[in-house]
Coordinates of C-alpha atoms in Angstrom, one line a residue:
M1 CA 21.3 24.0 -9.2
A2 CA 20.2 26.5 -6.9
A3 CA 19.9 25.2 -3.6
T4 CA 15.8 25.4 -4.2
D5 CA 16.1 23.0 -6.8
Q6 CA 17.2 19.9 -4.9
P7 CA 14.8 16.7 -5.3
R8 CA 12.5 17.1 -2.0
R9 CA 14.1 13.8 0.3
K10 CA 12.1 10.9 0.7
G11 CA 10.6 9.7 3.7
L12 CA 11.0 5.9 5.5
V13 CA 9.1 4.5 3.9
W14 CA 10.2 5.6 0.6
R15 CA 13.4 3.5 1.1
L16 CA 11.6 0.0 2.6
P17 CA 12.8 -2.7 -0.6
I18 CA 9.3 -3.4 -1.3
I19 CA 6.8 -0.8 -0.4
G20 CA 9.3 1.9 -1.3
T21 CA 9.4 0.0 -4.9
I22 CA 5.2 0.3 -5.4
L23 CA 5.2 3.6 -3.7
R24 CA 7.6 4.7 -6.7
D25 CA 5.7 2.9 -9.4
I26 CA 2.7 4.3 -8.2
E27 CA 4.1 8.0 -8.3
R28 CA 5.4 7.4 -11.7
D29 CA 1.6 5.9 -12.9
F30 CA -1.2 6.2 -11.5
N31 CA -3.3 3.1 -13.2
S32 CA -0.5 1.1 -11.1
V33 CA -2.7 0.8 -8.4
F34 CA -5.6 -0.8 -10.0
Y35 CA -2.8 -3.6 -11.0
L36 CA -1.9 -3.8 -7.1
I37 CA -5.3 -4.2 -6.0
G38 CA -6.1 -7.1 -8.8
G39 CA -3.4 -8.7 -7.1
A40 CA -4.2 -8.5 -3.3
V41 CA -7.5 -9.4 -4.2
S42 CA -6.5 -12.4 -6.1
L43 CA -3.6 -13.4 -3.3
A44 CA -6.0 -13.1 -0.5
L45 CA -9.0 -15.6 -2.8
S46 CA -5.8 -18.1 -3.4
A47 CA -5.1 -18.1 -0.3
A48 CA -8.7 -18.4 1.1
M49 CA -8.9 -21.7 -1.3
I50 CA -6.4 -23.1 0.4
W51 CA -6.7 -22.4 4.0
G52 CA -9.8 -21.3 4.1
L53 CA -11.3 -18.9 6.2
H54 CA -9.0 -18.0 8.4
V55 CA -7.8 -16.4 6.0
L56 CA -10.3 -14.1 5.4
T57 CA -10.6 -13.0 9.0
L58 CA -7.1 -12.3 8.5
V59 CA -7.2 -9.9 6.1
A60 CA -10.8 -8.5 8.0
L61 CA -8.2 -7.7 10.4
V62 CA -5.9 -6.0 8.7
E63 CA -8.6 -4.0 6.2
V64 CA -9.4 -3.1 10.4
F65 CA -6.0 -1.8 11.2
A66 CA -5.9 -0.1 7.6
M67 CA -9.3 1.9 7.8
F68 CA -8.0 3.3 11.2
V69 CA -5.1 4.6 10.1
F70 CA -6.8 6.2 6.8
M71 CA -9.5 7.7 9.0
I72 CA -7.1 8.9 11.0
A73 CA -5.1 10.5 8.3
I74 CA -7.7 12.2 7.3
T75 CA -8.9 14.0 10.4
R76 CA -4.8 15.4 10.7
G77 CA -5.3 16.9 7.1

């Protein structure tokens, strides 16, 4: 194996226990994203049924942060 054949090292995010596992699974099969989205939506709806509208407010705040990071990533290229 030549020096150029070595696999690229993944970043810190890929080594995190839960997030890294999800990212590796998405890297293997892109359709896993839809299962992740479905699970997140059903988790939010179940939490809203238990704790009420406070959970939906927290979910909206998380989405604002996620969209902010997404827009910065798009602008940086």
